[in-house]
Short mmCIF file of C-alpha atoms in Angstrom, two decimals:
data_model
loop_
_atom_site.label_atom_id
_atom_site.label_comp_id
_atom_site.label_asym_id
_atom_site.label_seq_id
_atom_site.Cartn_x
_atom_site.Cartn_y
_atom_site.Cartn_z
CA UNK A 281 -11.63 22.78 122.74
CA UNK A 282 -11.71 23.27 119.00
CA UNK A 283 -14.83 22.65 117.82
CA UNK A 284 -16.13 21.53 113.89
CA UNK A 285 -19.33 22.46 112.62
CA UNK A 286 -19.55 21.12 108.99
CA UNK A 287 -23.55 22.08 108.54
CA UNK A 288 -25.35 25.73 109.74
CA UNK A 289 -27.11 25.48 112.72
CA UNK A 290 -28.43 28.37 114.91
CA UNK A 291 -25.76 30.57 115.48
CA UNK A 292 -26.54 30.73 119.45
CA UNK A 293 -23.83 27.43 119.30
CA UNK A 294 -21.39 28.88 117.79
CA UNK A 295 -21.50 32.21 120.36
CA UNK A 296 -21.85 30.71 123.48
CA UNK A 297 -18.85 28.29 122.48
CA UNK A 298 -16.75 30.73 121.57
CA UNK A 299 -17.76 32.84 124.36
CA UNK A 300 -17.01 30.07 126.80
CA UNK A 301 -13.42 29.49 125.07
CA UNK A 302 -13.33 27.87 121.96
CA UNK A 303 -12.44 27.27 119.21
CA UNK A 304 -14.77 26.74 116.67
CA UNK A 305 -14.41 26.03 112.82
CA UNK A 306 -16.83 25.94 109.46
CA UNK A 307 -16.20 23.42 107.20
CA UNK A 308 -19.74 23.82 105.00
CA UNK A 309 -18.28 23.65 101.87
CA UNK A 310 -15.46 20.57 102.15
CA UNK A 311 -16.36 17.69 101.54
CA UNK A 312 -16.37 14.61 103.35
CA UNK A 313 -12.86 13.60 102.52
CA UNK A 314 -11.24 16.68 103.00
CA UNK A 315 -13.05 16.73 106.46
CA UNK A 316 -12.25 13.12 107.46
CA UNK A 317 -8.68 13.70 106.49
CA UNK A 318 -8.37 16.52 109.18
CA UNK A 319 -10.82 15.22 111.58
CA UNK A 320 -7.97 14.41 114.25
CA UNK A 321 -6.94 17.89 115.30
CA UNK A 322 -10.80 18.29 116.81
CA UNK A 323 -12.19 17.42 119.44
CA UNK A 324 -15.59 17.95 118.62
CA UNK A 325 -17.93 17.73 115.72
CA UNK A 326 -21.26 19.36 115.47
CA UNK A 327 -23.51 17.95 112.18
CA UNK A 328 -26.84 17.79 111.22
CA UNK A 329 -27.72 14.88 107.75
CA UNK A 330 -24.99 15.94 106.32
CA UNK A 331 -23.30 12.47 105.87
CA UNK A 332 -22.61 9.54 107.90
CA UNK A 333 -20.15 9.29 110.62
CA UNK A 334 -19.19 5.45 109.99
CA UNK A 335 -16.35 4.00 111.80
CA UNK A 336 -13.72 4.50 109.17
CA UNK A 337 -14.58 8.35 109.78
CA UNK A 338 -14.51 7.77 113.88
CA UNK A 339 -11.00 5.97 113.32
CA UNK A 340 -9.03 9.02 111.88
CA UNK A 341 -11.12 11.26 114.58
CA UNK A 342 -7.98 10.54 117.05
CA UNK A 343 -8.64 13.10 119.43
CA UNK A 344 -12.72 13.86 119.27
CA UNK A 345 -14.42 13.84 122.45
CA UNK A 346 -17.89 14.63 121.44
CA UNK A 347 -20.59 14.66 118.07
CA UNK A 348 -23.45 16.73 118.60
CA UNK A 349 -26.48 16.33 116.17
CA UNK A 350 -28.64 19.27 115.86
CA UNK A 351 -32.10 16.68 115.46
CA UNK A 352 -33.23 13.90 117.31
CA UNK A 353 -31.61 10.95 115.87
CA UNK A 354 -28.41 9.42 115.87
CA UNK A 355 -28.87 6.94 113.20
CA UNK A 356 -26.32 8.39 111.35
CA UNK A 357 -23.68 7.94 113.49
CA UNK A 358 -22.29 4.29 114.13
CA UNK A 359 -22.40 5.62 118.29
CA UNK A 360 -21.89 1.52 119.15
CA UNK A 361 -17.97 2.45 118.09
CA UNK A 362 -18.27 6.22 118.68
CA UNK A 363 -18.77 4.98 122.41
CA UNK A 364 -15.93 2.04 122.49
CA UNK A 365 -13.79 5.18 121.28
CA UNK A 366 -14.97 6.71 124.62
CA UNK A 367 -16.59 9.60 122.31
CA UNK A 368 -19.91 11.45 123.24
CA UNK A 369 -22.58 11.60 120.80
CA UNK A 370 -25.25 13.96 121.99
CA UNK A 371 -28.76 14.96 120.43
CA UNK A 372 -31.44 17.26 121.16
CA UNK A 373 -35.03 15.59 120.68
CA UNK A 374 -36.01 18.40 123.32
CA UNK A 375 -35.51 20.91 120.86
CA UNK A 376 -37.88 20.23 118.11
CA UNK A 377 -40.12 18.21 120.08
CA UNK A 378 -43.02 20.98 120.39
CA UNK A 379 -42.38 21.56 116.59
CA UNK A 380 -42.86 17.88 115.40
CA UNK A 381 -46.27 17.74 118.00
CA UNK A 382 -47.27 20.56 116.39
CA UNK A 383 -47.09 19.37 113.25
CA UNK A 384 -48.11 15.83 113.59
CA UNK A 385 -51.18 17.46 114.93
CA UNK A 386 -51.96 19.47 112.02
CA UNK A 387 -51.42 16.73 110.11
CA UNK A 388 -54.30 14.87 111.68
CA UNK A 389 -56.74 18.12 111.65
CA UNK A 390 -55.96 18.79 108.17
CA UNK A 391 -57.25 15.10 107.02
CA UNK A 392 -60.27 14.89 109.14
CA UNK A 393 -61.60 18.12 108.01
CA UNK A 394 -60.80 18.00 104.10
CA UNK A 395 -58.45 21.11 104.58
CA UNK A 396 -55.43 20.20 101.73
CA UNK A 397 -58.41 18.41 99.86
CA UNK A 398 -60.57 21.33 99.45
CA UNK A 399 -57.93 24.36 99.05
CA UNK A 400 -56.69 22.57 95.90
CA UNK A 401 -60.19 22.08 94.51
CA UNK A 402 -61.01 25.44 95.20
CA UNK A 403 -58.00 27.01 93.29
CA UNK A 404 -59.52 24.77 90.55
CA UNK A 405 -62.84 26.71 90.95
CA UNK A 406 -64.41 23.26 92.09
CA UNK A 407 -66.78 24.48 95.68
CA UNK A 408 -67.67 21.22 97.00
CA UNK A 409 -69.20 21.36 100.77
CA UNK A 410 -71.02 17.82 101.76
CA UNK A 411 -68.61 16.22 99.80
CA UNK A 412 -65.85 17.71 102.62
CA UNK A 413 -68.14 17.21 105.79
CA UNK A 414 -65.25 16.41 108.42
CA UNK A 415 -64.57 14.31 111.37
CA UNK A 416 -64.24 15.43 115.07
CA UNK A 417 -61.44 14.33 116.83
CA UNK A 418 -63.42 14.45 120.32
CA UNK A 419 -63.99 10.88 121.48
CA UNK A 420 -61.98 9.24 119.24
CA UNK A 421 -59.26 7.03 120.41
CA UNK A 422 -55.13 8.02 119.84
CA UNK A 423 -52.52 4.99 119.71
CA UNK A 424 -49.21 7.39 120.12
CA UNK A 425 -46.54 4.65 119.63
CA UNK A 426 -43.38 6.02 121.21
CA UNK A 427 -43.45 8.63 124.20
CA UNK A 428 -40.07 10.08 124.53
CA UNK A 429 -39.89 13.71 123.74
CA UNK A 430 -42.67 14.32 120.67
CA UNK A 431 -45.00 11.48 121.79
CA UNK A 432 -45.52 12.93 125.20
CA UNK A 433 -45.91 16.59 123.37
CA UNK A 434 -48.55 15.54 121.09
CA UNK A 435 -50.35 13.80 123.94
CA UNK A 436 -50.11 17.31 125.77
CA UNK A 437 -51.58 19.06 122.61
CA UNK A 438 -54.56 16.33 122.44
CA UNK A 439 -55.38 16.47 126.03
CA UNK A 440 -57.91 19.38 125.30
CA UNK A 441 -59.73 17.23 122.49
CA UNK A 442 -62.00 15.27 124.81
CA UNK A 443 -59.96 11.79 123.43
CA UNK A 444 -58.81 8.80 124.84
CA UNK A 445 -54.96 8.65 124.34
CA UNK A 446 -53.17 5.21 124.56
CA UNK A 447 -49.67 5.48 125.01
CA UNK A 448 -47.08 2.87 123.90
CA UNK A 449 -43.26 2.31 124.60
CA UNK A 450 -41.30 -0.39 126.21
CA UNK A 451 -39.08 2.05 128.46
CA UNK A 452 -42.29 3.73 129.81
CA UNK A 453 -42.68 2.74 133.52
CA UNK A 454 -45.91 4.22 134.67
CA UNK A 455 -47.73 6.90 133.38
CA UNK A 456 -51.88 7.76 132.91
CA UNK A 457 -51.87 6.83 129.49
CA UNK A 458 -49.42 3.79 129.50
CA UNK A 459 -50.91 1.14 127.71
CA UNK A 460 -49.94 -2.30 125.24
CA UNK A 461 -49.86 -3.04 122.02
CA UNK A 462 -52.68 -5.10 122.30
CA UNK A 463 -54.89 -2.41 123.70
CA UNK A 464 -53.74 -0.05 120.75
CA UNK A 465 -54.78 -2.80 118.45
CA UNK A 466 -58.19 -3.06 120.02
CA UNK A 467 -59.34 0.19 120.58
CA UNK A 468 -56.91 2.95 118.55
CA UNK A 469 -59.08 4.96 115.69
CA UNK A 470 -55.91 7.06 114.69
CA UNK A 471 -51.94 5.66 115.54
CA UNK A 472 -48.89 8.36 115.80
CA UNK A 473 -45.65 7.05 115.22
CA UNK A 474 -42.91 8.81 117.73
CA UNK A 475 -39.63 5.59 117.57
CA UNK A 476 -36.22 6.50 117.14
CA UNK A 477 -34.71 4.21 113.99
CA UNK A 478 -32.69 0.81 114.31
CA UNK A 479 -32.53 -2.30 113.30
CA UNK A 480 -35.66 -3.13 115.86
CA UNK A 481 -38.01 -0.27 114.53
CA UNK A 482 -37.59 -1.04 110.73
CA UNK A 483 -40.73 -1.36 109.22
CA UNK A 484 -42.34 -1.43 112.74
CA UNK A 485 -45.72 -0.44 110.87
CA UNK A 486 -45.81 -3.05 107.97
CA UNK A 487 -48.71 -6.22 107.39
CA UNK A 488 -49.00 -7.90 110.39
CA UNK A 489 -49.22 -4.67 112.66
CA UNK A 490 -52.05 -3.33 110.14
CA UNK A 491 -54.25 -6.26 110.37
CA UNK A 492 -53.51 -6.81 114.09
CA UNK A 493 -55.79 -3.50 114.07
CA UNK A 494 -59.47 -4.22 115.02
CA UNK A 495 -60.77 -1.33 114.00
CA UNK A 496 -59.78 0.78 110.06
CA UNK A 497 -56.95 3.38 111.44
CA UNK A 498 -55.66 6.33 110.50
CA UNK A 499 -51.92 6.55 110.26
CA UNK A 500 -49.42 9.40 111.13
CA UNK A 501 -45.67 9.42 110.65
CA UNK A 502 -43.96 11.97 112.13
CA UNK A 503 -40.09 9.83 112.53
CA UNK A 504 -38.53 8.20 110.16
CA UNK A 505 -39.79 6.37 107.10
CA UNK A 506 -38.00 3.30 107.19
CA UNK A 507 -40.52 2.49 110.34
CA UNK A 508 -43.16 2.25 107.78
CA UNK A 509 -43.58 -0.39 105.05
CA UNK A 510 -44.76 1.62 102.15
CA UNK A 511 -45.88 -1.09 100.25
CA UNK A 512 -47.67 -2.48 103.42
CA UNK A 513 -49.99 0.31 104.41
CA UNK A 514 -51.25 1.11 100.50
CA UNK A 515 -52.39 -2.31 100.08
CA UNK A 516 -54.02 -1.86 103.88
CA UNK A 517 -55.39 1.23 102.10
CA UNK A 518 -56.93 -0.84 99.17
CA UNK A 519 -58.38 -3.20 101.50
CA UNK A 520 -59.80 -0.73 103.83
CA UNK A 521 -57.64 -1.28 107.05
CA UNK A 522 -56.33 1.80 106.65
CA UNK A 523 -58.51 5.23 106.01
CA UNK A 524 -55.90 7.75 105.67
CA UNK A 525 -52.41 8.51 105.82
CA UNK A 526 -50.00 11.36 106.91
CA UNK A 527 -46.23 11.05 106.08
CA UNK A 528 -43.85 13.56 107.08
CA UNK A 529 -41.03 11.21 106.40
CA UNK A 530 -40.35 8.49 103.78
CA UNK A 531 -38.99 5.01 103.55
CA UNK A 532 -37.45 6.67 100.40
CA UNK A 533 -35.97 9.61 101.66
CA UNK A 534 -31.55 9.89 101.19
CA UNK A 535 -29.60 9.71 104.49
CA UNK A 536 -29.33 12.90 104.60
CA UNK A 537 -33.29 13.36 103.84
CA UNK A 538 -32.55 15.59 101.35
CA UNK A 539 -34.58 14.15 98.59
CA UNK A 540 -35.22 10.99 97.50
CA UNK A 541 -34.31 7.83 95.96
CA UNK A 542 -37.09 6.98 93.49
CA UNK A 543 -36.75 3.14 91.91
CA UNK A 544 -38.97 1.47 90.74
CA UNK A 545 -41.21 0.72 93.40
CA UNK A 546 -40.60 3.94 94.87
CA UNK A 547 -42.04 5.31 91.83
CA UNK A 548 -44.87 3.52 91.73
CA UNK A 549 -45.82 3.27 95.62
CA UNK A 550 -45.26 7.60 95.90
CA UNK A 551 -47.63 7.94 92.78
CA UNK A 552 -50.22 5.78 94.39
CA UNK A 553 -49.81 8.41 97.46
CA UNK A 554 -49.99 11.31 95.54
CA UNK A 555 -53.01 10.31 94.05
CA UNK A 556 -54.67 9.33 96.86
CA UNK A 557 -57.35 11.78 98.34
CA UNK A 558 -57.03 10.67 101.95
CA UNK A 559 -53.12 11.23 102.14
CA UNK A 560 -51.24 13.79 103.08
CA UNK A 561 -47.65 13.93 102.53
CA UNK A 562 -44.84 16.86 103.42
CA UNK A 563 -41.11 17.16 103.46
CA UNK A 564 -39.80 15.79 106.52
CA UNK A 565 -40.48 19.74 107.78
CA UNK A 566 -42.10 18.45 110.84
CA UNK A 567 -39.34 19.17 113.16
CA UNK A 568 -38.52 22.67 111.30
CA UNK A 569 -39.23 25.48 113.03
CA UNK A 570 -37.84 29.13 113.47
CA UNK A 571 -38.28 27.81 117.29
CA UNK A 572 -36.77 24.95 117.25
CA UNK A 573 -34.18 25.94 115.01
CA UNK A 574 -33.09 28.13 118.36
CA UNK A 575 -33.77 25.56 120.58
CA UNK A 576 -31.93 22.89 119.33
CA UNK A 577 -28.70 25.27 119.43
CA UNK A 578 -29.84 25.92 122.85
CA UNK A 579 -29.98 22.54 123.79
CA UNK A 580 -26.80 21.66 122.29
CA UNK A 581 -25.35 24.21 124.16
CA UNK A 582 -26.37 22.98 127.56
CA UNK A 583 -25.24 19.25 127.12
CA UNK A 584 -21.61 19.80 125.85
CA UNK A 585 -21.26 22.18 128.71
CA UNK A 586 -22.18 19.36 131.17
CA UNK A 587 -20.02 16.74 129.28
CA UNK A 588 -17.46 19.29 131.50
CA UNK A 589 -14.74 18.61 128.87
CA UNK A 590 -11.09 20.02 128.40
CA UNK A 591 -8.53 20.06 126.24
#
């Protein structure tokens, strides 16, 4: 087959394809148009954020058979037509899964204990110790919303803590830490967000989830930010149903989460963040690894060689 890559990924891909018989090309530096207008002598693609894949791009794409992401979501491919065009799209969530549990995990460690908080006062010379007395994570209660691939890894990584971990998703069948909404509502002291984005997970987290919460939460994003209302969970910050936030992603963030489109409200709703002592905020890094960089390649791999295609 003859293969496009239009973004770098590990280079593992482009061996083992080339070592199994094809064809592969690098197109990093053309543009969408010039791509598009030679997309139909491929018959794969293999892209990162680069740009969408809409169906006016799928239509020219006369002889693709598969599009591989290297990431976990597919939200920026239309795969409804991709599929009714009888082409593959592929992903690998299992390759940066460890990497975004990691992360979403040091995310939660790093607010209960003060650690971003008290590194930048200390560079300031401030040396404040009561005032960053931390919080245990033993025998508090985890709401992991989501458990696919990173959801079940950071329930792995907790396991240890001495926690109770509720575990929410509406294709899990059974499993020890299944549980409902409701119960999350109830009894969660900290909720991880681990959903795929659609139309059905936009602003998933907004008012009504927030005060549906019994108890004041902490909240972790580690998948997209268009599941989170920005605007929803400050004000359930000013009014105390919400103690602290970690975003690795934002409702703001490009399509190709490059950097970010700051309006207005943007603006003002990211300065209220940034300001804020109890929120922590990074650069959609959490599935960024020198690991998974590797193992998203690997994974890659594995599942075009099982689509068992040929020219």
């Amino acid at each position: 087959m003859k293969i496009l890559f239009v973004e770098k990924v590990h280079s593992f891909l482009h061996e083992r394809l080339i070592k199994n018989g094809h064809k592969c090309v690098n197109a990093f530096n053309q543009s969408k148009k010039e791509i598009e207008k030679n997309i139909s002598k491929y018959d794969g693609l293999v892209i990162r954020s680069r740009f969408k894949i809409n169906n006016s791009f799928l239509k020219k794409a006369e002889n693709l058979k598969f599009i591989a992401r290297a990431g976990s979501g597919l939200e920026n491919i239309d795969v409804k037509y991709a599929k009714s065009k009888n082409i593959y799209c592929i992903n690998a969530p299992e390759g940066n899964k460890q990497a975004v549990a990691e992360h979403a995990l040091a995310l939660i460690l790093s607010l209960f204990n003060n650690i971003t908080k008290s590194n930048e006062e200390i560079k300031n010379n401030i040396w404040l110790r009561e005032e960053n007395r931390g919080i245990e994570l033993q025998g508090k209660t985890v709401g992991i919303i989501g458990f696919g691939n990173t959801g079940s890894a950071l329930a792995s990584l907790l396991s240890s803590f001495s926690l109770k971990i509720l575990a929410y998703d509406k294709f899990l069948k059974q499993h020890k830490f299944k549980s409902s909404l409701k119960q999350i509502y109830n009894d969660a002291d900290i909720i991880s967000l681990h959903i795929p984005y659609n139309e059905e997970n936009k602003y998933f987290i907004n008012e009504s989830f927030i005060n549906n919460c019994k108890k004041s939460i902490y909240l972790i994003n580690t998948s997209r930010g268009l599941c989170v209302n920005t605007s929803d969970i400050i004000s359930g910050m000013k009014n105390g149903k919400i103690k602290g936030i970690c975003m690795d992603v934002l409702e703001y963030e490009t399509s190709c989460f490059k950097n970010l489109k700051l309006e207005k409200i943007a603006s003002k709703n990211l300065k209220y963040l940034n300001n804020s002592k109890n929120v922590i905020l990074t650069p959609h890094i959490a599935g960024l690894t020198k690991e998974s960089e590797l193992k998203i390649s690997q994974v890659l791999f594995q599942k075009i060689t099982k689509l068992n295609l040929c020219d």
